[in-house]
Amino acid sequence: MCGSDPCLTHYYRYMKESKLSLRKRIGLRLFQFKKRQITTEHKLKYLMWECTVRCNLSCSFCGNGSCRKDTMLTDMPLYDFLKAFDEIAPQIDPQETRVVLTGGEPLLRTDLEECGRELSKRGFKWGIITNALILEKQRLTQLMRSGMSFITVNLDGVEDAHNKLRGNEHRFEHAVKAIELLAHEEDVKLKVSTCVSNQGYEDLCHLKDLLLKLGVKNWRLHSLFPRKEQKGPNQSGINNQEFKKLFSFMREMSELEEMNVSCGCDGFLGNYEFDIQNSFFFCRAGINMGTILVDGTISACPALRTKYSQGNIYSDNFMDVWNNEYKMFRDDKWSHNACCKSCEFYQYCEGNGLYMRDENGKMYFCHVERKDQEDSASNLVNTLKH
């Protein structure tokens, strides 16, 4: 039958040659309908507050060009954030929305506990993302008393690799102590986040054993990729062979019963889709996640800086912006001009997330191909700028 119909012949050839299994293709197709529904509803599930860009480390791979010890950007006053939050709170469900305090290093602020108490009074769960360098028992107790219910601690390898990446010879020691404090706290959900580099990959098995020994239940891994904003040369990214090893490792770890191992924001993963994630790839920036940057900029994700600004809390109502803006995040028309549209996976990844592209719309790289993408579509740049 297929031999008599050119369209069917092409279809069956595609089905046979595709790198995705039939089961995954069906799953991805069904998931696309779910994505459209979620995008249409765009309920705010995560509100990120970049409460400071001050940092007590100097990480070689930092993607936030504003984060440094001697930053000229001052912390946003807590009053300003709470004023904006009180415009948001009546329109979202405290049971469905989490508030995440990030940076920079949030623990450098002395008023996190006050902020936490105010969020808790309003019925919201909140937590922080931290390098844990200055997280001691007393501070942890204060944060928990203020209602902190979740925390992410960064740990990027065994001692030498981690300290090298983070630029501090004591960083590993402090991170492990913090994880020891947190791992058995019933009232706080701990997640350990690991940026995998070429220095750290060979130690992943040792790191896994350490985390299991410490009692960690949730481990999030993601690879490094070159970004313009990085402070130093890209010496920490992983090559193609290491990439395959990493995701093969994660595929094996997904079967662990003692610990939930997940993949971070690595974009569409081709044949690895769903094997190392709880769901198929879906960048929720501007769809379920909104961000207030340190200068008041309303963004989609802390990884997306002012170029993707949707407004500012000092001049705009956040919820008005949330309900009426974020069009480029909720309408994939911008990706129709993407240089990768000819790829067989485009129909599933739809150009990946915007955080995978530079300010001109060119992809840093694609995990499916693992090579630089040549951007031959000038329309993409114009679309992104508007």
mmCIF file of C-alpha atoms in Angstrom:
data_model
loop_
_atom_site.group_PDB
_atom_site.id
_atom_site.type_symbol
_atom_site.label_atom_id
_atom_site.label_comp_id
_atom_site.label_asym_id
_atom_site.label_seq_id
_atom_site.Cartn_x
_atom_site.Cartn_y
_atom_site.Cartn_z
ATOM 1 C CA MET A 1 0.000 0.000 0.000
ATOM 2 C CA CYS A 2 2.712 2.467 0.979
ATOM 3 C CA GLY A 3 4.524 1.731 -2.273
ATOM 4 C CA SER A 4 1.608 3.154 -4.258
ATOM 5 C CA ASP A 5 1.268 6.339 -2.260
ATOM 6 C CA PRO A 6 4.235 8.774 -2.215
ATOM 7 C CA CYS A 7 2.918 10.507 0.929
ATOM 8 C CA LEU A 8 2.612 7.255 2.832
ATOM 9 C CA THR A 9 6.006 6.123 1.553
ATOM 10 C CA HIS A 10 7.557 9.280 2.993
ATOM 11 C CA TYR A 11 5.657 8.762 6.257
ATOM 12 C CA TYR A 12 6.822 5.192 6.770
ATOM 13 C CA ARG A 13 10.397 6.098 5.850
ATOM 14 C CA TYR A 14 10.289 8.869 8.449
ATOM 15 C CA MET A 15 8.866 6.514 11.069
ATOM 16 C CA LYS A 16 11.623 4.006 10.384
ATOM 17 C CA GLU A 17 14.535 6.455 10.310
ATOM 18 C CA SER A 18 13.501 8.704 13.174
ATOM 19 C CA LYS A 19 15.709 8.565 16.248
ATOM 20 C CA LEU A 20 12.658 8.689 18.510
ATOM 21 C CA SER A 21 10.712 5.569 19.334
ATOM 22 C CA LEU A 22 7.076 5.385 18.287
ATOM 23 C CA ARG A 23 6.045 5.490 21.921
ATOM 24 C CA LYS A 24 7.964 8.727 22.516
ATOM 25 C CA ARG A 25 6.631 10.356 19.350
ATOM 26 C CA ILE A 26 3.085 9.571 20.415
ATOM 27 C CA GLY A 27 3.834 10.835 23.918
ATOM 28 C CA LEU A 28 5.350 14.050 22.579
ATOM 29 C CA ARG A 29 2.378 14.649 20.310
ATOM 30 C CA LEU A 30 -0.055 14.212 23.187
ATOM 31 C CA PHE A 31 2.106 16.420 25.396
ATOM 32 C CA GLN A 32 1.900 19.209 22.825
ATOM 33 C CA PHE A 33 -1.832 19.451 23.420
ATOM 34 C CA LYS A 34 -1.205 19.658 27.157
ATOM 35 C CA LYS A 35 1.406 22.383 26.626
ATOM 36 C CA ARG A 36 -1.020 24.458 24.601
ATOM 37 C CA GLN A 37 -3.628 24.226 27.341
ATOM 38 C CA ILE A 38 -1.126 25.168 30.070
ATOM 39 C CA THR A 39 0.176 28.033 27.940
ATOM 40 C CA THR A 40 -3.329 29.363 27.315
ATOM 41 C CA GLU A 41 -4.112 29.304 31.036
ATOM 42 C CA HIS A 42 -0.596 30.586 32.013
ATOM 43 C CA LYS A 43 -1.183 30.237 35.744
ATOM 44 C CA LEU A 44 1.627 31.715 37.834
ATOM 45 C CA LYS A 45 3.113 28.723 39.672
ATOM 46 C CA TYR A 46 6.570 30.089 40.478
ATOM 47 C CA LEU A 47 7.436 33.685 41.355
ATOM 48 C CA MET A 48 11.190 34.221 41.432
ATOM 49 C CA TRP A 49 12.616 37.221 43.282
ATOM 50 C CA GLU A 50 16.208 38.113 42.511
ATOM 51 C CA CYS A 51 16.625 39.725 45.903
ATOM 52 C CA THR A 52 20.311 40.546 45.400
ATOM 53 C CA VAL A 53 23.070 40.188 42.833
ATOM 54 C CA ARG A 54 25.772 40.335 45.483
ATOM 55 C CA CYS A 55 27.679 37.070 45.729
ATOM 56 C CA ASN A 56 30.387 35.679 47.998
ATOM 57 C CA LEU A 57 31.801 33.380 45.314
ATOM 58 C CA SER A 58 33.326 33.825 41.873
ATOM 59 C CA CYS A 59 32.039 30.891 39.830
ATOM 60 C CA SER A 60 33.743 30.295 36.490
ATOM 61 C CA PHE A 61 30.473 29.451 34.733
ATOM 62 C CA CYS A 62 28.130 32.062 36.198
ATOM 63 C CA GLY A 63 25.455 33.005 33.683
ATOM 64 C CA ASN A 64 24.433 36.180 35.502
ATOM 65 C CA GLY A 65 26.765 38.939 34.379
ATOM 66 C CA SER A 66 25.557 41.156 37.230
ATOM 67 C CA CYS A 67 26.567 38.814 40.067
ATOM 68 C CA ARG A 68 29.807 39.785 41.770
ATOM 69 C CA LYS A 69 31.166 40.778 45.159
ATOM 70 C CA ASP A 70 31.613 44.438 44.200
ATOM 71 C CA THR A 71 28.405 44.938 42.216
ATOM 72 C CA MET A 72 27.106 48.452 41.682
ATOM 73 C CA LEU A 73 23.515 47.207 41.782
ATOM 74 C CA THR A 74 21.991 47.655 45.221
ATOM 75 C CA ASP A 75 19.566 45.185 46.757
ATOM 76 C CA MET A 76 15.902 45.845 46.156
ATOM 77 C CA PRO A 77 14.323 47.133 49.393
ATOM 78 C CA LEU A 78 12.080 44.516 50.954
ATOM 79 C CA TYR A 79 9.257 47.053 51.148
ATOM 80 C CA ASP A 80 9.270 47.443 47.371
ATOM 81 C CA PHE A 81 9.055 43.713 46.770
ATOM 82 C CA LEU A 82 6.265 43.224 49.317
ATOM 83 C CA LYS A 83 4.336 46.120 47.809
ATOM 84 C CA ALA A 84 4.519 44.449 44.388
ATOM 85 C CA PHE A 85 3.724 41.075 45.929
ATOM 86 C CA ASP A 86 0.574 42.431 47.551
ATOM 87 C CA GLU A 87 -0.656 43.378 44.085
ATOM 88 C CA ILE A 88 0.012 39.808 42.976
ATOM 89 C CA ALA A 89 -1.214 37.775 45.962
ATOM 90 C CA PRO A 90 -4.991 38.345 45.613
ATOM 91 C CA GLN A 91 -4.913 36.977 42.054
ATOM 92 C CA ILE A 92 -3.016 33.738 42.662
ATOM 93 C CA ASP A 93 -3.622 30.668 44.796
ATOM 94 C CA PRO A 94 -1.192 30.287 47.760
ATOM 95 C CA GLN A 95 -1.642 26.526 47.521
ATOM 96 C CA GLU A 96 -0.447 26.470 43.901
ATOM 97 C CA THR A 97 2.238 29.182 43.793
ATOM 98 C CA ARG A 98 5.714 29.065 45.269
ATOM 99 C CA VAL A 99 7.951 32.065 45.904
ATOM 100 C CA VAL A 100 11.649 31.449 45.273
ATOM 101 C CA LEU A 101 14.304 33.861 46.588
ATOM 102 C CA THR A 102 17.410 33.781 44.451
ATOM 103 C CA GLY A 103 20.431 35.880 43.592
ATOM 104 C CA GLY A 104 23.406 36.355 43.679
ATOM 105 C CA GLU A 105 23.526 34.789 47.103
ATOM 106 C CA PRO A 106 20.258 35.411 49.004
ATOM 107 C CA LEU A 107 21.827 34.657 52.401
ATOM 108 C CA LEU A 108 23.839 37.877 52.118
ATOM 109 C CA ARG A 109 20.605 39.710 52.883
ATOM 110 C CA THR A 110 19.906 40.116 56.583
ATOM 111 C CA ASP A 111 16.153 40.493 56.135
ATOM 112 C CA LEU A 112 15.319 37.135 54.515
ATOM 113 C CA GLU A 113 13.599 36.020 57.700
ATOM 114 C CA GLU A 114 11.406 39.115 57.731
ATOM 115 C CA CYS A 115 10.543 38.530 54.087
ATOM 116 C CA GLY A 116 9.758 34.886 54.826
ATOM 117 C CA ARG A 117 7.467 35.757 57.705
ATOM 118 C CA GLU A 118 5.515 38.170 55.529
ATOM 119 C CA LEU A 119 5.146 35.583 52.756
ATOM 120 C CA SER A 120 4.059 32.954 55.274
ATOM 121 C CA LYS A 121 1.470 35.326 56.755
ATOM 122 C CA ARG A 122 -0.053 35.569 53.309
ATOM 123 C CA GLY A 123 -0.207 31.769 53.092
ATOM 124 C CA PHE A 124 2.584 31.228 50.535
ATOM 125 C CA LYS A 125 5.294 28.595 50.592
ATOM 126 C CA TRP A 126 8.729 30.008 49.969
ATOM 127 C CA GLY A 127 12.337 28.888 49.701
ATOM 128 C CA ILE A 128 15.795 29.864 48.527
ATOM 129 C CA ILE A 129 18.528 28.815 46.101
ATOM 130 C CA THR A 130 21.913 29.092 47.802
ATOM 131 C CA ASN A 131 25.586 28.183 47.591
ATOM 132 C CA ALA A 132 25.318 27.602 51.381
ATOM 133 C CA LEU A 133 28.774 29.071 52.075
ATOM 134 C CA ILE A 134 27.441 31.002 55.069
ATOM 135 C CA LEU A 135 24.519 28.767 56.030
ATOM 136 C CA GLU A 136 25.025 27.805 59.667
ATOM 137 C CA LYS A 137 22.729 26.026 62.109
ATOM 138 C CA GLN A 138 21.520 29.228 63.758
ATOM 139 C CA ARG A 139 20.631 30.884 60.449
ATOM 140 C CA LEU A 140 18.874 27.742 59.246
ATOM 141 C CA THR A 141 16.797 27.649 62.437
ATOM 142 C CA GLN A 142 15.804 31.287 61.925
ATOM 143 C CA LEU A 143 14.811 30.670 58.320
ATOM 144 C CA MET A 144 12.740 27.630 59.250
ATOM 145 C CA ARG A 145 10.972 29.576 62.003
ATOM 146 C CA SER A 146 10.132 32.159 59.338
ATOM 147 C CA GLY A 147 8.380 29.468 57.289
ATOM 148 C CA MET A 148 11.006 28.358 54.757
ATOM 149 C CA SER A 149 9.693 25.096 53.298
ATOM 150 C CA PHE A 150 12.195 24.299 50.522
ATOM 151 C CA ILE A 151 15.821 24.976 49.675
ATOM 152 C CA THR A 152 18.189 24.188 46.803
ATOM 153 C CA VAL A 153 21.900 23.832 47.596
ATOM 154 C CA ASN A 154 24.490 23.865 44.819
ATOM 155 C CA LEU A 155 27.111 21.102 44.869
ATOM 156 C CA ASP A 156 28.976 20.532 41.602
ATOM 157 C CA GLY A 157 31.286 17.612 42.239
ATOM 158 C CA VAL A 158 33.685 16.149 44.752
ATOM 159 C CA GLU A 159 35.952 18.492 46.654
ATOM 160 C CA ASP A 160 38.633 19.560 44.163
ATOM 161 C CA ALA A 161 36.306 19.881 41.171
ATOM 162 C CA HIS A 162 33.651 21.754 43.113
ATOM 163 C CA ASN A 163 36.033 24.218 44.742
ATOM 164 C CA LYS A 164 37.702 24.932 41.392
ATOM 165 C CA LEU A 165 34.393 25.693 39.701
ATOM 166 C CA ARG A 166 33.173 27.855 42.559
ATOM 167 C CA GLY A 167 36.440 29.709 43.119
ATOM 168 C CA ASN A 168 36.649 29.009 46.866
ATOM 169 C CA GLU A 169 38.748 26.352 48.597
ATOM 170 C CA HIS A 170 36.228 25.988 51.435
ATOM 171 C CA ARG A 171 33.077 25.833 49.330
ATOM 172 C CA PHE A 172 32.750 22.033 49.269
ATOM 173 C CA GLU A 173 33.216 21.711 53.009
ATOM 174 C CA HIS A 174 30.521 24.287 53.754
ATOM 175 C CA ALA A 175 28.092 22.844 51.214
ATOM 176 C CA VAL A 176 28.395 19.346 52.677
ATOM 177 C CA LYS A 177 27.851 20.671 56.206
ATOM 178 C CA ALA A 178 24.737 22.511 55.055
ATOM 179 C CA ILE A 179 23.403 19.405 53.306
ATOM 180 C CA GLU A 180 24.022 17.394 56.484
ATOM 181 C CA LEU A 181 21.967 19.935 58.426
ATOM 182 C CA LEU A 182 19.129 19.886 55.914
ATOM 183 C CA ALA A 183 18.897 16.283 54.762
ATOM 184 C CA HIS A 184 16.909 15.049 57.745
ATOM 185 C CA GLU A 185 14.795 18.148 58.399
ATOM 186 C CA GLU A 186 11.207 17.022 57.890
ATOM 187 C CA ASP A 187 9.834 20.547 57.500
ATOM 188 C CA VAL A 188 12.159 21.596 54.679
ATOM 189 C CA LYS A 189 12.400 19.912 51.288
ATOM 190 C CA LEU A 190 16.026 19.778 50.170
ATOM 191 C CA LYS A 191 17.218 19.563 46.586
ATOM 192 C CA VAL A 192 20.884 19.386 45.605
ATOM 193 C CA SER A 193 21.693 20.977 42.242
ATOM 194 C CA THR A 194 24.808 19.961 40.296
ATOM 195 C CA CYS A 195 26.343 21.717 37.291
ATOM 196 C CA VAL A 196 28.263 18.945 35.542
ATOM 197 C CA SER A 197 31.554 20.001 33.978
ATOM 198 C CA ASN A 198 34.472 18.239 32.351
ATOM 199 C CA GLN A 199 36.279 18.473 35.680
ATOM 200 C CA GLY A 200 33.439 16.889 37.593
ATOM 201 C CA TYR A 201 31.990 14.162 35.390
ATOM 202 C CA GLU A 202 34.365 11.379 36.422
ATOM 203 C CA ASP A 203 33.445 12.018 40.038
ATOM 204 C CA LEU A 204 29.697 11.750 39.553
ATOM 205 C CA CYS A 205 29.507 8.222 40.932
ATOM 206 C CA HIS A 206 31.448 9.283 44.025
ATOM 207 C CA LEU A 207 29.188 12.298 44.404
ATOM 208 C CA LYS A 208 26.112 10.084 44.105
ATOM 209 C CA ASP A 209 27.438 7.823 46.867
ATOM 210 C CA LEU A 210 28.133 10.847 49.065
ATOM 211 C CA LEU A 211 24.647 12.284 48.584
ATOM 212 C CA LEU A 212 23.047 8.927 49.337
ATOM 213 C CA LYS A 213 25.167 8.666 52.482
ATOM 214 C CA LEU A 214 24.063 12.149 53.535
ATOM 215 C CA GLY A 215 20.425 11.192 53.032
ATOM 216 C CA VAL A 216 19.641 13.413 50.027
ATOM 217 C CA LYS A 217 16.346 12.477 48.359
ATOM 218 C CA ASN A 218 16.309 14.921 45.420
ATOM 219 C CA TRP A 219 19.233 15.503 43.054
ATOM 220 C CA ARG A 220 19.074 17.782 40.010
ATOM 221 C CA LEU A 221 21.822 17.644 37.377
ATOM 222 C CA HIS A 222 22.398 19.870 34.399
ATOM 223 C CA SER A 223 25.275 20.367 31.998
ATOM 224 C CA LEU A 224 27.139 23.582 31.293
ATOM 225 C CA PHE A 225 27.027 25.321 27.976
ATOM 226 C CA PRO A 226 28.891 28.416 26.753
ATOM 227 C CA ARG A 227 27.168 31.722 27.325
ATOM 228 C CA LYS A 228 28.232 35.213 26.492
ATOM 229 C CA GLU A 229 27.640 36.251 30.095
ATOM 230 C CA GLN A 230 30.187 33.844 31.564
ATOM 231 C CA LYS A 231 32.910 35.575 33.527
ATOM 232 C CA GLY A 232 35.792 33.502 32.224
ATOM 233 C CA PRO A 233 36.641 31.335 29.224
ATOM 234 C CA ASN A 234 34.463 28.316 28.663
ATOM 235 C CA GLN A 235 36.700 25.700 30.222
ATOM 236 C CA SER A 236 33.971 23.935 32.140
ATOM 237 C CA GLY A 237 31.623 22.845 29.383
ATOM 238 C CA ILE A 238 31.397 19.165 28.492
ATOM 239 C CA ASN A 239 32.212 17.726 25.087
ATOM 240 C CA ASN A 240 30.060 15.391 22.999
ATOM 241 C CA GLN A 241 31.438 12.175 24.473
ATOM 242 C CA GLU A 242 31.081 13.413 28.042
ATOM 243 C CA PHE A 243 27.572 14.608 27.245
ATOM 244 C CA LYS A 244 26.531 11.107 26.192
ATOM 245 C CA LYS A 245 28.154 9.647 29.307
ATOM 246 C CA LEU A 246 26.339 12.171 31.492
ATOM 247 C CA PHE A 247 22.904 11.386 30.169
ATOM 248 C CA SER A 248 23.567 7.665 30.149
ATOM 249 C CA PHE A 249 24.514 8.067 33.800
ATOM 250 C CA MET A 250 21.308 9.996 34.472
ATOM 251 C CA ARG A 251 19.266 7.382 32.653
ATOM 252 C CA GLU A 252 20.704 4.749 35.011
ATOM 253 C CA MET A 253 20.148 6.995 38.047
ATOM 254 C CA SER A 254 16.497 7.473 37.102
ATOM 255 C CA GLU A 255 15.955 3.909 38.276
ATOM 256 C CA LEU A 256 17.231 4.638 41.794
ATOM 257 C CA GLU A 257 14.606 4.117 44.479
ATOM 258 C CA GLU A 258 16.563 5.893 47.218
ATOM 259 C CA MET A 259 16.823 9.221 45.395
ATOM 260 C CA ASN A 260 14.884 11.157 42.775
ATOM 261 C CA VAL A 261 17.381 12.175 40.068
ATOM 262 C CA SER A 262 16.174 14.747 37.544
ATOM 263 C CA CYS A 263 17.528 16.779 34.654
ATOM 264 C CA GLY A 264 17.761 20.556 34.861
ATOM 265 C CA CYS A 265 17.135 23.143 32.162
ATOM 266 C CA ASP A 266 19.094 21.459 29.395
ATOM 267 C CA GLY A 267 16.537 21.969 26.666
ATOM 268 C CA PHE A 268 15.142 19.292 24.379
ATOM 269 C CA LEU A 269 17.154 16.068 24.709
ATOM 270 C CA GLY A 270 16.127 14.086 21.651
ATOM 271 C CA ASN A 271 16.107 10.368 22.321
ATOM 272 C CA TYR A 272 16.801 10.980 26.020
ATOM 273 C CA GLU A 273 13.445 12.735 26.394
ATOM 274 C CA PHE A 274 11.397 11.405 29.318
ATOM 275 C CA ASP A 275 14.107 8.879 30.247
ATOM 276 C CA ILE A 276 15.723 11.277 32.725
ATOM 277 C CA GLN A 277 12.858 13.667 33.371
ATOM 278 C CA ASN A 278 9.471 13.441 34.998
ATOM 279 C CA SER A 279 7.975 14.974 31.893
ATOM 280 C CA PHE A 280 8.854 15.972 28.344
ATOM 281 C CA PHE A 281 10.806 19.191 27.733
ATOM 282 C CA PHE A 282 8.751 22.299 28.417
ATOM 283 C CA CYS A 283 10.298 25.679 29.204
ATOM 284 C CA ARG A 284 7.791 27.282 31.564
ATOM 285 C CA ALA A 285 9.421 30.720 31.639
ATOM 286 C CA GLY A 286 6.704 33.299 31.067
ATOM 287 C CA ILE A 287 4.090 30.534 31.150
ATOM 288 C CA ASN A 288 4.112 29.290 34.738
ATOM 289 C CA MET A 289 7.156 31.188 35.999
ATOM 290 C CA GLY A 290 7.675 34.913 36.367
ATOM 291 C CA THR A 291 10.605 36.838 37.823
ATOM 292 C CA ILE A 292 11.247 40.176 39.486
ATOM 293 C CA LEU A 293 14.893 41.149 38.992
ATOM 294 C CA VAL A 294 16.897 43.179 41.471
ATOM 295 C CA ASP A 295 16.216 46.493 39.678
ATOM 296 C CA GLY A 296 12.469 45.833 39.435
ATOM 297 C CA THR A 297 12.537 44.439 35.908
ATOM 298 C CA ILE A 298 9.693 42.010 35.260
ATOM 299 C CA SER A 299 11.168 39.031 33.444
ATOM 300 C CA ALA A 300 10.321 35.410 32.760
ATOM 301 C CA CYS A 301 13.376 33.710 34.267
ATOM 302 C CA PRO A 302 16.504 34.949 36.086
ATOM 303 C CA ALA A 303 18.557 33.480 33.224
ATOM 304 C CA LEU A 304 16.877 35.940 30.833
ATOM 305 C CA ARG A 305 18.096 39.460 31.464
ATOM 306 C CA THR A 306 16.686 42.853 30.533
ATOM 307 C CA LYS A 307 16.588 42.170 26.795
ATOM 308 C CA TYR A 308 13.502 40.091 27.486
ATOM 309 C CA SER A 309 12.020 42.608 29.911
ATOM 310 C CA GLN A 310 8.239 42.717 30.051
ATOM 311 C CA GLY A 311 7.978 45.764 32.304
ATOM 312 C CA ASN A 312 9.081 47.017 35.720
ATOM 313 C CA ILE A 313 7.336 46.909 39.097
ATOM 314 C CA TYR A 314 8.195 50.581 39.655
ATOM 315 C CA SER A 315 6.061 51.595 36.703
ATOM 316 C CA ASP A 316 3.814 48.603 35.976
ATOM 317 C CA ASN A 317 1.451 46.315 37.834
ATOM 318 C CA PHE A 318 2.996 42.849 37.766
ATOM 319 C CA MET A 319 -0.281 40.996 37.223
ATOM 320 C CA ASP A 320 -1.320 43.320 34.406
ATOM 321 C CA VAL A 321 1.986 42.485 32.750
ATOM 322 C CA TRP A 322 1.582 38.782 33.518
ATOM 323 C CA ASN A 323 -1.899 38.638 32.030
ATOM 324 C CA ASN A 324 -1.261 40.779 28.952
ATOM 325 C CA GLU A 325 2.417 40.556 28.013
ATOM 326 C CA TYR A 326 4.886 37.623 27.716
ATOM 327 C CA LYS A 327 3.607 37.128 24.170
ATOM 328 C CA MET A 328 6.878 35.804 22.784
ATOM 329 C CA PHE A 329 6.913 33.128 25.494
ATOM 330 C CA ARG A 330 3.336 32.045 24.872
ATOM 331 C CA ASP A 331 3.287 32.206 21.078
ATOM 332 C CA ASP A 332 5.860 30.115 19.230
ATOM 333 C CA LYS A 333 5.630 32.186 16.036
ATOM 334 C CA TRP A 334 9.107 33.586 16.747
ATOM 335 C CA SER A 335 10.559 30.101 16.384
ATOM 336 C CA HIS A 336 9.078 29.580 12.915
ATOM 337 C CA ASN A 337 12.025 31.533 11.532
ATOM 338 C CA ALA A 338 14.555 29.582 13.585
ATOM 339 C CA CYS A 339 17.631 28.217 11.855
ATOM 340 C CA CYS A 340 16.803 24.772 13.226
ATOM 341 C CA LYS A 341 13.334 24.515 11.716
ATOM 342 C CA SER A 342 14.490 21.909 9.197
ATOM 343 C CA CYS A 343 15.481 19.525 12.003
ATOM 344 C CA GLU A 344 13.240 16.482 12.377
ATOM 345 C CA PHE A 345 12.889 17.259 16.092
ATOM 346 C CA TYR A 346 11.709 20.848 15.595
ATOM 347 C CA GLN A 347 8.053 19.829 15.711
ATOM 348 C CA TYR A 348 8.658 18.621 19.282
ATOM 349 C CA CYS A 349 11.134 21.144 20.728
ATOM 350 C CA GLU A 350 9.801 24.151 18.742
ATOM 351 C CA GLY A 351 13.161 25.909 18.793
ATOM 352 C CA ASN A 352 13.995 25.164 22.447
ATOM 353 C CA GLY A 353 13.686 27.773 25.210
ATOM 354 C CA LEU A 354 14.823 31.351 24.721
ATOM 355 C CA TYR A 355 17.470 30.878 27.408
ATOM 356 C CA MET A 356 19.253 28.591 24.926
ATOM 357 C CA ARG A 357 19.767 31.536 22.558
ATOM 358 C CA ASP A 358 21.915 34.653 22.660
ATOM 359 C CA GLU A 359 20.646 38.211 22.304
ATOM 360 C CA ASN A 360 20.534 37.841 18.518
ATOM 361 C CA GLY A 361 18.518 34.643 18.599
ATOM 362 C CA LYS A 362 21.433 32.351 17.730
ATOM 363 C CA MET A 363 21.489 29.109 19.700
ATOM 364 C CA TYR A 364 24.429 28.562 22.019
ATOM 365 C CA PHE A 365 24.165 24.935 20.975
ATOM 366 C CA CYS A 366 21.605 22.181 20.597
ATOM 367 C CA HIS A 367 21.806 18.985 22.620
ATOM 368 C CA VAL A 368 20.375 17.005 19.704
ATOM 369 C CA GLU A 369 23.236 17.989 17.414
ATOM 370 C CA ARG A 370 25.765 19.108 20.060
ATOM 371 C CA LYS A 371 27.288 21.684 17.761
ATOM 372 C CA ASP A 372 26.921 25.390 17.112
ATOM 373 C CA GLN A 373 23.921 26.377 15.061
ATOM 374 C CA GLU A 374 24.494 28.792 12.179
ATOM 375 C CA ASP A 375 21.755 31.385 12.237
ATOM 376 C CA SER A 376 20.888 32.184 8.654
ATOM 377 C CA ALA A 377 17.462 33.658 9.400
ATOM 378 C CA SER A 378 17.706 37.398 9.961
ATOM 379 C CA ASN A 379 13.944 37.453 10.583
ATOM 380 C CA LEU A 380 14.547 35.641 13.866
ATOM 381 C CA VAL A 381 16.606 38.517 15.208
ATOM 382 C CA ASN A 382 13.934 41.044 14.240
ATOM 383 C CA THR A 383 11.213 38.898 15.758
ATOM 384 C CA LEU A 384 13.059 38.586 19.081
ATOM 385 C CA LYS A 385 13.707 42.324 19.239
ATOM 386 C CA HIS A 386 10.015 43.022 18.919
#
